[in-house]
Coordinates of C-alpha atoms in Angstrom, one line a residue:
Chain A
M7 CA -15.2 -30.1 19.3
A8 CA -12.7 -27.4 20.3
L9 CA -12.5 -24.3 18.3
E10 CA -9.8 -21.6 18.6
K11 CA -10.7 -18.1 17.7
I12 CA -7.9 -16.4 15.6
T13 CA -9.6 -13.0 15.0
T14 CA -13.1 -11.5 15.1
S15 CA -14.1 -8.1 13.7
R16 CA -17.4 -6.4 13.6
S17 CA -18.5 -5.9 10.0
F18 CA -21.8 -4.8 8.4
G19 CA -23.4 -5.2 11.9
G20 CA -22.3 -8.8 12.3
V21 CA -19.1 -10.6 13.2
Q22 CA -16.4 -11.8 10.7
G23 CA -14.4 -14.5 12.4
V24 CA -11.4 -16.6 11.6
Y25 CA -11.0 -19.8 13.5
K26 CA -8.7 -22.9 13.8
H27 CA -9.4 -26.4 15.0
A28 CA -7.7 -29.8 15.1
S29 CA -9.3 -31.7 12.3
A30 CA -9.8 -35.4 12.7
A31 CA -10.6 -35.8 9.0
T32 CA -7.3 -34.3 7.8
G33 CA -5.2 -35.0 10.8
T34 CA -4.0 -31.3 10.8
D35 CA -5.0 -28.0 12.1
M36 CA -7.5 -26.4 9.7
S37 CA -8.4 -22.7 9.5
F38 CA -11.7 -21.3 8.2
S39 CA -13.8 -18.1 8.3
V40 CA -17.4 -17.6 9.3
Y41 CA -19.5 -14.5 9.0
V42 CA -22.4 -14.3 11.3
P43 CA -24.8 -11.4 10.7
E44 CA -26.5 -9.5 13.5
H45 CA -29.5 -11.6 14.6
E46 CA -32.0 -12.0 17.4
A47 CA -30.9 -14.0 20.4
G48 CA -31.7 -17.7 19.9
A49 CA -32.2 -17.3 16.1
R50 CA -30.9 -19.9 13.8
L51 CA -29.7 -18.6 10.4
P52 CA -29.2 -20.4 7.1
V53 CA -25.7 -21.2 6.0
V54 CA -24.0 -20.5 2.7
W55 CA -20.9 -22.5 2.0
Y56 CA -18.2 -21.0 -0.2
L57 CA -15.4 -23.2 -1.5
S58 CA -12.3 -21.4 -2.8
G59 CA -10.1 -22.0 -5.8
L60 CA -6.5 -23.1 -6.4
T61 CA -3.9 -21.4 -4.3
C62 CA -6.5 -19.9 -1.9
T63 CA -7.1 -20.1 1.8
H64 CA -10.2 -19.0 3.6
A65 CA -8.6 -15.5 3.5
N66 CA -9.1 -14.7 -0.2
V67 CA -12.9 -14.6 -0.3
T68 CA -13.0 -13.3 3.3
E69 CA -11.1 -10.2 2.3
K70 CA -12.0 -9.7 -1.3
G71 CA -15.4 -11.4 -1.8
E72 CA -17.7 -8.5 -0.8
F73 CA -20.3 -10.9 0.6
R74 CA -21.0 -9.4 4.0
R75 CA -23.4 -6.6 2.9
V76 CA -25.9 -9.0 1.4
C77 CA -25.4 -11.7 4.1
A78 CA -26.3 -9.0 6.7
E79 CA -29.3 -7.8 4.7
R80 CA -30.6 -11.3 4.2
G81 CA -29.5 -13.0 7.4
L82 CA -27.0 -15.5 6.0
I83 CA -24.1 -17.2 7.7
F84 CA -21.2 -17.5 5.3
V85 CA -18.6 -20.2 5.8
A86 CA -15.3 -20.3 3.9
P87 CA -13.0 -23.4 4.5
D88 CA -9.4 -23.7 3.4
T89 CA -8.6 -25.6 0.2
S90 CA -6.3 -28.3 1.5
P91 CA -4.6 -29.6 4.6
R92 CA -1.5 -27.7 5.5
G93 CA 1.4 -28.0 8.0
E94 CA 4.3 -30.3 8.8
G95 CA 4.1 -33.7 7.2
V96 CA 1.5 -32.7 4.7
A97 CA 2.6 -33.9 1.2
D98 CA 2.9 -31.3 -1.6
D99 CA 3.5 -31.6 -5.2
A100 CA 7.1 -32.5 -5.7
A101 CA 7.8 -29.5 -7.9
G102 CA 5.6 -27.2 -5.9
A103 CA 3.0 -26.8 -8.6
Y104 CA 0.1 -24.4 -7.8
D105 CA -2.5 -26.7 -9.1
F106 CA -1.8 -29.9 -7.1
G107 CA -1.0 -30.5 -3.4
L108 CA -1.1 -27.6 -1.0
G109 CA -3.8 -25.2 -1.8
A110 CA -5.3 -27.6 -4.3
G111 CA -7.1 -30.3 -2.4
F112 CA -9.9 -30.5 -5.1
Y113 CA -12.5 -31.5 -2.5
V114 CA -11.7 -35.2 -2.7
D115 CA -10.6 -37.9 -0.2
A116 CA -7.2 -39.1 -1.6
T117 CA -6.7 -42.8 -2.1
Q118 CA -3.2 -42.5 -3.4
E119 CA 0.1 -42.1 -1.4
P120 CA 1.5 -39.9 -0.2
F121 CA -1.7 -38.0 0.0
V122 CA -3.9 -40.5 1.8
P123 CA -3.4 -39.5 5.4
H124 CA -4.2 -35.8 5.2
Y125 CA -5.9 -35.0 1.8
R126 CA -9.5 -35.7 2.9
M127 CA -11.2 -32.5 2.0
W128 CA -14.4 -34.2 0.9
T129 CA -15.0 -35.7 4.4
Y130 CA -13.8 -32.4 5.9
V131 CA -16.2 -30.2 4.0
T132 CA -19.2 -32.5 3.9
Q133 CA -19.0 -34.0 7.4
E134 CA -16.6 -32.7 9.9
L135 CA -16.8 -28.9 9.4
P136 CA -20.6 -29.0 9.1
A137 CA -20.8 -30.7 12.4
L138 CA -18.5 -28.1 13.9
I139 CA -20.5 -25.2 12.4
A140 CA -23.8 -26.7 13.7
E141 CA -22.3 -27.0 17.2
Q142 CA -20.5 -23.7 17.5
F143 CA -22.5 -21.2 15.5
P144 CA -26.2 -20.1 15.4
A145 CA -26.7 -22.2 12.2
D146 CA -29.9 -23.7 10.9
M147 CA -28.5 -26.8 9.2
D148 CA -31.8 -27.5 7.6
R149 CA -31.2 -24.5 5.4
Q150 CA -27.8 -24.8 3.7
S151 CA -26.6 -23.8 0.2
I152 CA -23.2 -24.0 -1.5
M153 CA -21.2 -21.9 -3.9
G154 CA -17.6 -21.8 -5.0
H155 CA -15.0 -20.4 -7.5
S156 CA -13.0 -22.4 -10.0
M157 CA -11.7 -25.5 -8.2
G158 CA -14.2 -24.5 -5.5
G159 CA -16.9 -24.2 -8.1
H160 CA -16.1 -27.8 -8.9
G161 CA -16.4 -28.6 -5.2
A162 CA -19.7 -26.8 -4.9
L163 CA -21.2 -28.5 -7.9
T164 CA -20.0 -32.0 -7.0
I165 CA -21.0 -31.6 -3.4
G166 CA -24.3 -30.0 -4.3
L167 CA -25.1 -32.7 -6.7
S168 CA -24.2 -35.4 -4.2
F169 CA -26.3 -34.0 -1.4
P170 CA -29.4 -32.5 -3.2
D171 CA -31.5 -32.8 0.0
R172 CA -28.9 -30.9 2.0
F173 CA -28.3 -27.9 -0.2
R174 CA -31.2 -25.7 -1.3
A175 CA -29.1 -23.7 -3.8
V176 CA -26.0 -24.4 -5.7
S177 CA -24.0 -21.9 -7.7
A178 CA -20.5 -21.2 -8.9
F179 CA -18.2 -18.6 -10.4
S180 CA -16.0 -19.9 -13.3
P181 CA -16.2 -23.5 -12.1
I182 CA -14.2 -26.5 -13.3
V183 CA -17.3 -28.3 -14.5
A184 CA -15.7 -31.5 -16.0
P185 CA -12.3 -32.1 -14.3
S186 CA -12.0 -35.5 -16.0
Q187 CA -11.8 -33.7 -19.3
V188 CA -9.4 -30.8 -18.5
P189 CA -5.7 -30.7 -17.5
W190 CA -6.2 -29.2 -14.0
G191 CA -8.7 -31.9 -13.1
Q192 CA -6.9 -34.8 -14.8
R193 CA -3.7 -34.0 -12.9
A194 CA -5.5 -33.7 -9.6
L195 CA -7.9 -36.7 -9.9
A196 CA -5.1 -39.0 -11.1
G197 CA -2.8 -37.8 -8.3
Y198 CA -5.3 -38.1 -5.5
L199 CA -7.6 -40.9 -6.8
G200 CA -5.3 -42.9 -9.2
D201 CA -5.6 -43.7 -12.8
A202 CA -8.8 -45.7 -12.7
V203 CA -11.1 -43.1 -14.2
A204 CA -14.3 -44.8 -12.9
A205 CA -13.4 -43.4 -9.5
W206 CA -13.3 -39.9 -10.9
R207 CA -16.9 -39.7 -11.9
K208 CA -18.4 -38.8 -8.5
H209 CA -15.9 -35.9 -8.4
D210 CA -16.9 -34.5 -11.8
A211 CA -20.1 -32.5 -12.1
V212 CA -20.8 -33.4 -15.7
A213 CA -20.2 -37.1 -15.0
L214 CA -22.4 -37.0 -11.9
I215 CA -25.2 -35.5 -14.0
E216 CA -24.6 -38.1 -16.7
D217 CA -24.8 -40.8 -14.0
G218 CA -28.2 -39.5 -12.7
A219 CA -27.4 -36.8 -10.1
R220 CA -30.0 -34.1 -10.1
V221 CA -30.6 -30.6 -8.6
T222 CA -33.5 -28.3 -9.6
D223 CA -31.4 -25.5 -10.9
L224 CA -27.9 -24.0 -11.0
L225 CA -26.6 -20.5 -11.4
I226 CA -23.1 -20.0 -13.0
D227 CA -21.3 -16.8 -13.8
Q228 CA -18.3 -17.1 -16.1
G229 CA -16.1 -14.3 -17.4
E230 CA -15.5 -14.3 -21.1
A231 CA -12.0 -12.8 -20.7
D232 CA -11.0 -15.6 -18.2
T233 CA -7.7 -17.0 -19.5
F234 CA -8.7 -20.5 -18.2
L235 CA -12.1 -20.5 -20.0
T236 CA -11.4 -22.7 -23.0
E237 CA -8.8 -25.1 -21.6
Q238 CA -9.8 -25.7 -18.0
L239 CA -13.4 -24.5 -17.4
R240 CA -15.4 -25.3 -20.5
P241 CA -18.9 -24.4 -19.2
H242 CA -20.6 -25.6 -22.4
L243 CA -19.9 -29.2 -21.2
L244 CA -22.1 -28.5 -18.2
E245 CA -24.6 -26.8 -20.4
E246 CA -25.0 -29.9 -22.5
A247 CA -25.2 -32.2 -19.5
C248 CA -27.9 -30.0 -17.9
A249 CA -29.9 -29.8 -21.1
A250 CA -29.9 -33.5 -21.4
A251 CA -30.8 -34.0 -17.8
G252 CA -33.5 -31.4 -17.5
I253 CA -31.6 -29.3 -15.0
L254 CA -32.4 -25.6 -15.3
L255 CA -29.0 -24.0 -15.7
T256 CA -28.6 -20.2 -15.7
L257 CA -25.2 -19.8 -17.3
R258 CA -24.2 -16.1 -17.6
L259 CA -21.2 -15.4 -19.8
Q260 CA -19.9 -12.0 -18.6
P261 CA -18.1 -10.0 -21.3
G262 CA -14.7 -8.6 -20.3
Y263 CA -14.5 -10.3 -16.9
D264 CA -11.5 -12.4 -15.9
H265 CA -10.9 -15.1 -13.3
S266 CA -10.2 -12.8 -10.3
Y267 CA -12.0 -11.6 -7.3
Y268 CA -12.8 -8.4 -9.2
F269 CA -15.1 -10.6 -11.2
I270 CA -16.4 -12.6 -8.2
S271 CA -17.2 -9.6 -6.1
T272 CA -19.1 -8.0 -8.9
F273 CA -21.6 -10.9 -9.0
M274 CA -21.5 -12.1 -5.4
A275 CA -24.6 -10.1 -4.5
D276 CA -26.6 -11.7 -7.3
H277 CA -25.6 -15.2 -6.1
L278 CA -26.3 -14.5 -2.5
R279 CA -29.8 -13.2 -3.3
W280 CA -30.4 -16.2 -5.5
H281 CA -29.4 -18.4 -2.5
A282 CA -31.3 -16.3 0.0
D283 CA -34.5 -16.6 -2.0
R284 CA -34.2 -20.4 -2.0
L285 CA -33.2 -20.6 1.6
A286 CA -36.2 -18.5 2.6
I287 CA -38.8 -21.0 1.3
Q288 CA -40.6 -22.6 4.2
K289 CA -40.5 -26.4 3.9
G290 CA -42.9 -28.8 5.7
Chain B
M9 CA 3.8 11.7 -18.5
A10 CA 4.4 8.0 -19.1
L11 CA 2.2 5.5 -17.3
E12 CA 2.8 1.7 -17.1
K13 CA -0.2 -0.5 -16.7
I14 CA 0.4 -3.3 -14.2
T15 CA -3.0 -5.0 -14.3
T16 CA -6.5 -4.1 -15.3
S17 CA -9.6 -6.1 -14.5
R18 CA -13.3 -5.5 -15.3
S19 CA -15.2 -5.1 -12.1
F20 CA -18.8 -3.8 -11.5
G21 CA -19.0 -2.8 -15.1
G22 CA -15.9 -0.6 -15.0
V23 CA -12.1 -1.2 -14.9
Q24 CA -10.0 -1.6 -11.9
G25 CA -6.4 -0.8 -12.8
V26 CA -3.1 -0.8 -11.1
Y27 CA -0.4 1.5 -12.6
K28 CA 3.2 2.5 -12.1
H29 CA 5.1 5.6 -13.1
A30 CA 8.4 7.3 -12.6
S31 CA 7.7 10.0 -10.1
A32 CA 9.6 13.3 -10.3
A33 CA 8.4 14.3 -6.9
T34 CA 9.7 11.2 -5.1
G35 CA 12.5 10.3 -7.5
T36 CA 11.2 6.7 -7.4
D37 CA 8.7 4.5 -9.2
M38 CA 5.3 4.9 -7.7
S39 CA 2.4 2.5 -7.9
F40 CA -1.3 3.5 -7.5
S41 CA -4.7 2.1 -8.4
V42 CA -7.6 3.7 -10.3
Y43 CA -11.1 2.5 -10.7
V44 CA -13.0 3.9 -13.6
P45 CA -16.7 3.0 -13.8
E46 CA -18.4 2.4 -17.1
H47 CA -19.2 5.7 -18.7
E48 CA -20.2 7.3 -22.0
A49 CA -17.5 8.0 -24.5
G50 CA -16.1 11.5 -23.9
A51 CA -17.6 11.8 -20.4
R52 CA -15.5 13.3 -17.6
L53 CA -16.2 11.8 -14.1
P54 CA -15.6 13.2 -10.6
V55 CA -12.6 11.9 -8.7
V56 CA -12.5 10.5 -5.2
W57 CA -9.1 10.3 -3.6
Y58 CA -8.5 7.7 -1.0
L59 CA -5.4 7.9 1.2
S60 CA -4.3 4.8 3.0
G61 CA -3.0 4.2 6.5
L62 CA 0.3 2.9 8.0
T63 CA 1.8 -0.2 6.4
C64 CA -0.5 0.0 3.4
T65 CA 0.1 0.3 -0.3
H66 CA -2.6 1.0 -3.0
A67 CA -3.5 -2.7 -2.7
N68 CA -5.3 -2.7 0.7
V69 CA -8.2 -0.6 -0.2
T70 CA -8.3 -1.8 -3.8
E71 CA -8.8 -5.4 -2.6
K72 CA -10.7 -4.9 0.7
G73 CA -12.4 -1.5 0.4
E74 CA -15.6 -2.5 -1.3
F75 CA -15.9 0.8 -3.1
R76 CA -16.5 -0.3 -6.6
R77 CA -20.2 -1.0 -6.4
V78 CA -21.1 2.6 -5.3
C79 CA -18.5 4.1 -7.6
A80 CA -20.2 2.3 -10.5
E81 CA -23.7 3.4 -9.4
R82 CA -22.7 7.0 -8.9
G83 CA -20.1 7.4 -11.7
L84 CA -17.0 8.1 -9.5
I85 CA -13.4 7.5 -10.3
F86 CA -11.6 6.2 -7.3
V87 CA -7.8 6.8 -6.9
A88 CA -5.6 5.1 -4.3
P89 CA -2.0 6.2 -4.1
D90 CA 0.8 4.4 -2.2
T91 CA 1.7 5.6 1.3
S92 CA 5.4 6.3 0.8
P93 CA 8.2 6.1 -1.7
R94 CA 9.8 2.7 -2.0
G95 CA 12.7 1.0 -3.7
E96 CA 16.5 1.0 -3.6
G97 CA 18.0 4.0 -1.9
V98 CA 14.8 5.0 -0.1
A99 CA 15.6 5.6 3.6
D100 CA 13.6 3.6 6.2
D101 CA 13.3 3.7 9.9
A102 CA 16.6 2.4 11.3
A103 CA 14.8 -0.3 13.3
G104 CA 12.2 -1.0 10.6
A105 CA 9.3 0.4 12.7
Y106 CA 5.9 0.1 11.0
D107 CA 4.9 3.7 11.8
F108 CA 7.8 5.6 10.3
G109 CA 9.6 5.4 7.0
L110 CA 8.5 2.9 4.4
G111 CA 4.7 2.6 4.3
A112 CA 4.4 5.6 6.6
G113 CA 5.1 8.8 4.5
F114 CA 2.5 10.8 6.5
Y115 CA 1.6 12.9 3.4
V116 CA 4.4 15.5 4.1
D117 CA 7.4 16.7 2.2
A118 CA 10.4 15.8 4.4
T119 CA 12.9 18.5 5.3
Q120 CA 15.1 16.2 7.4
E121 CA 17.9 13.9 6.2
P122 CA 18.0 11.1 5.2
F123 CA 14.3 11.5 4.1
V124 CA 14.6 14.7 2.0
P125 CA 15.2 13.3 -1.4
H126 CA 12.3 10.8 -1.7
Y127 CA 9.8 11.5 1.1
R128 CA 7.7 14.1 -0.8
M129 CA 4.2 12.6 -0.5
W130 CA 2.6 16.0 -0.1
T131 CA 3.8 17.2 -3.5
Y132 CA 3.2 13.8 -5.0
V133 CA -0.4 13.5 -3.8
T134 CA -1.4 17.2 -4.3
Q135 CA 0.5 18.0 -7.5
E136 CA 2.1 15.3 -9.5
L137 CA -0.4 12.5 -9.3
P138 CA -3.4 14.8 -9.9
A139 CA -1.7 16.0 -13.1
L140 CA -1.2 12.4 -14.2
I141 CA -4.8 11.5 -13.4
A142 CA -6.0 14.5 -15.3
E143 CA -3.9 13.5 -18.3
Q144 CA -4.4 9.8 -18.4
F145 CA -8.0 9.2 -17.2
P146 CA -11.4 10.5 -18.0
A147 CA -11.4 12.7 -14.9
D148 CA -13.2 15.9 -14.3
M149 CA -10.7 17.7 -12.1
D150 CA -13.2 20.4 -11.2
R151 CA -15.1 17.8 -9.2
Q152 CA -12.7 16.1 -6.7
S153 CA -13.2 14.9 -3.2
I154 CA -10.9 13.2 -0.7
M155 CA -11.1 10.5 2.0
G156 CA -8.7 8.3 3.9
H157 CA -8.1 5.9 6.8
S158 CA -6.0 6.5 9.9
M159 CA -2.7 8.1 8.6
G160 CA -4.6 8.5 5.4
G161 CA -7.4 10.1 7.3
H162 CA -4.8 12.6 8.5
G163 CA -3.7 13.1 4.9
A164 CA -7.3 13.6 3.7
L165 CA -8.1 16.1 6.4
T166 CA -4.9 18.1 6.1
I167 CA -5.1 18.2 2.3
G168 CA -8.8 18.8 2.2
L169 CA -8.4 21.7 4.7
S170 CA -5.4 23.1 2.6
F171 CA -7.3 23.0 -0.7
P172 CA -10.9 23.8 0.2
D173 CA -11.6 25.0 -3.4
R174 CA -10.3 21.8 -4.9
F175 CA -12.2 19.2 -2.8
R176 CA -16.0 19.3 -2.6
A177 CA -16.1 16.7 0.1
V178 CA -13.7 15.5 2.8
S179 CA -14.2 12.5 5.0
A180 CA -12.2 9.9 7.0
F181 CA -12.3 6.6 8.7
S182 CA -10.6 6.6 12.1
P183 CA -8.2 9.5 11.2
I184 CA -5.2 10.8 13.1
V185 CA -6.8 14.2 13.7
A186 CA -4.0 15.8 15.7
P187 CA -0.7 14.3 14.9
S188 CA 1.2 16.9 16.9
Q189 CA -0.5 15.6 20.1
V190 CA -0.1 11.8 19.6
P191 CA 2.8 9.4 19.5
W192 CA 2.4 8.3 15.9
G193 CA 2.3 11.8 14.6
Q194 CA 5.0 13.2 16.9
R195 CA 7.4 10.6 15.8
A196 CA 6.7 11.1 12.1
L197 CA 6.5 14.9 12.1
A198 CA 9.7 15.2 14.1
G199 CA 11.4 12.7 11.9
Y200 CA 10.3 14.2 8.6
L201 CA 10.0 17.9 9.5
G202 CA 12.3 18.4 12.5
D203 CA 11.7 19.5 16.0
A204 CA 10.4 22.9 15.3
V205 CA 6.8 22.3 16.0
A206 CA 5.7 25.4 14.1
A207 CA 6.4 23.5 10.9
W208 CA 4.0 20.8 12.0
R209 CA 0.9 22.9 12.1
K210 CA 0.0 22.7 8.4
H211 CA 0.2 18.9 8.7
D212 CA -2.2 18.7 11.7
A213 CA -5.9 19.0 11.0
V214 CA -6.7 20.4 14.4
A215 CA -3.9 22.9 14.2
L216 CA -5.0 23.9 10.7
I217 CA -8.5 24.6 11.8
E218 CA -7.2 26.5 14.8
D219 CA -5.1 28.6 12.4
G220 CA -8.1 29.4 10.2
A221 CA -8.5 26.6 7.7
R222 CA -12.1 26.0 6.8
V223 CA -14.3 23.5 5.0
T224 CA -18.1 23.4 5.1
D225 CA -18.5 20.0 6.6
L226 CA -16.7 16.7 7.5
L227 CA -17.8 13.1 7.8
I228 CA -15.9 10.8 10.1
D229 CA -16.6 7.2 11.2
Q230 CA -14.6 5.9 14.1
G231 CA -14.9 2.4 15.6
E232 CA -15.3 2.4 19.4
A233 CA -13.4 -0.9 19.7
D234 CA -10.4 0.6 17.7
T235 CA -7.3 -0.2 19.9
F236 CA -5.7 3.1 18.6
L237 CA -8.7 5.3 19.6
T238 CA -7.6 6.8 22.8
E239 CA -3.9 7.1 22.3
Q240 CA -3.4 7.9 18.6
L241 CA -6.7 9.0 17.1
R242 CA -8.6 11.1 19.7
P243 CA -11.4 12.4 17.5
H244 CA -12.8 14.6 20.3
L245 CA -9.9 17.0 19.6
L246 CA -11.3 17.5 16.1
E247 CA -14.8 17.8 17.5
E248 CA -13.7 20.6 19.7
A249 CA -11.8 22.4 16.9
C250 CA -14.7 22.1 14.5
A251 CA -17.2 23.3 17.2
A252 CA -15.0 26.4 17.8
A253 CA -14.6 27.0 14.1
G254 CA -18.2 26.4 13.0
I255 CA -17.3 23.5 10.8
L256 CA -20.2 21.0 10.6
L257 CA -18.6 17.7 11.7
T258 CA -20.6 14.5 11.5
L259 CA -18.6 12.2 13.9
R260 CA -20.1 8.8 14.1
L261 CA -18.8 6.5 16.8
Q262 CA -19.5 3.0 15.7
P263 CA -19.9 0.5 18.6
G264 CA -17.9 -2.7 18.4
Y265 CA -15.9 -1.7 15.3
D266 CA -12.1 -2.0 15.1
H267 CA -9.5 -0.3 12.9
S268 CA -9.6 -2.8 10.1
Y269 CA -11.0 -3.0 6.6
Y270 CA -13.9 -4.9 8.0
F271 CA -14.9 -1.6 9.5
I272 CA -14.0 0.6 6.6
S273 CA -15.8 -1.6 4.1
T274 CA -19.0 -1.4 6.3
F275 CA -19.2 2.3 6.0
M276 CA -17.5 2.9 2.6
A277 CA -20.9 3.1 0.8
D278 CA -22.1 5.8 3.2
H279 CA -19.0 7.9 2.6
L280 CA -19.1 7.5 -1.2
R281 CA -22.7 8.5 -1.3
W282 CA -21.9 11.5 0.8
H283 CA -19.1 12.4 -1.6
A284 CA -21.3 11.7 -4.6
D285 CA -24.0 14.0 -3.4
R286 CA -21.6 16.9 -3.0
L287 CA -19.8 16.1 -6.3
A288 CA -23.1 16.2 -8.2
I289 CA -23.9 19.8 -7.3
Q290 CA -23.7 22.0 -10.4
K291 CA -21.5 25.0 -9.9
G292 CA -21.6 28.1 -11.9

């Protein structure tokens, strides 16, 4: 698979890169960023996936996420994909809404026109991009974990719950935990997947858990001053589902924090250390 | 002095704010950011000034600088001004060059038309904004330090050398150390101050030291892969001036690092700790 380097810069001893490739999954060029810490020649490093929220590209967390220091300390590769296909011929919301269409792929494979041909972020993030990362970077694909923010928290939870053997740690910042039950998610899932709500359940973390999906534990940070908290995020729905399912959820409500990267960057180190601890466990 | 709050967000336990005010010095509205860490009621905290480089506003370091963690740990207020006046009626380079005019105030008070009325960044950064910070924030103005990047490194060095009793620490990332001797600086100093080079010397760190300005010590980080290194930055000129003057310069050439915030953020914690150590010293 061909990979085009957009930029690379040394940072915290490693290399922060931004790359572009022609995606078969989306039928578009896709950009993403990868941080590779300094490492011994021939070493293979664990991979932390970070899925971003509405309106974001790879750039938001890459510039504002403050993840490189701990990734360098703990030897973690950090991958940040884009949030939707982009470019000529890619459908967008007719009115240009921020929460649907471009920048709002919701980590699903669309079944509804006009989104079918390009909006295949599930396949892109779970199959195509991992294969590219495995091929092009010094990645140990037996040691992966996943995190995300808001819509990307939804993506991290649903993907983590769907591939429990692949991801050793799953965490999120202010995730959409039950898209079927909130306006952002209802809009997106109906738009991409149609009105038959049965098809939504595998893209809804709470529904996945209700339907039997399991991980050992989850870490979630949520700002209490987040303006989306009560209408769109509703972490208590995940709390109830985890309690019923026996999933150990660490849900930290952070007083005074909002939905921004000022919040994410504050707790990024905690999440990365939580991931690194789980990624360091030797498995037989 | 009236201050308009643009945004505030909790971050690393403190508050990252962006503010706007009507500046008497520049005759324009000016924006800046201030991070205030969590502190006891009534406490007064030391102030670190950060001056930004060409094309920047307050936002670049605020979003990408990764300074809040150490500021929170060490109890430092962090102030980031804009790099030039902006708005209707503010002259710009006729051809819209990135290195002169808007975003390129060079921390001088212009004496040349059409820049005279608004380009008064020296007065703004050394007089007006400090008075506003002292009035509006829990700042201990007896404990200040200054740092900057590139053009802002030039600003930090020239201001630090000009007010040695005000700033207890002076440091820079990839500074323009001798603007009189390099294209960026020659263009700007001629444009703002005119062709009489005698007027440039108090805005040139190397010339200031040659003319007798002194500080105890300086910390400078410079990326060796910085594309501006040999033509615009030339840190060895400062090294020679400091050696001749008996100023203890710690100049760290960092292999592989470029001019970007990926470089700055890597070494920001080192600089802040260096500042914090000097700001913590009790003076009689």
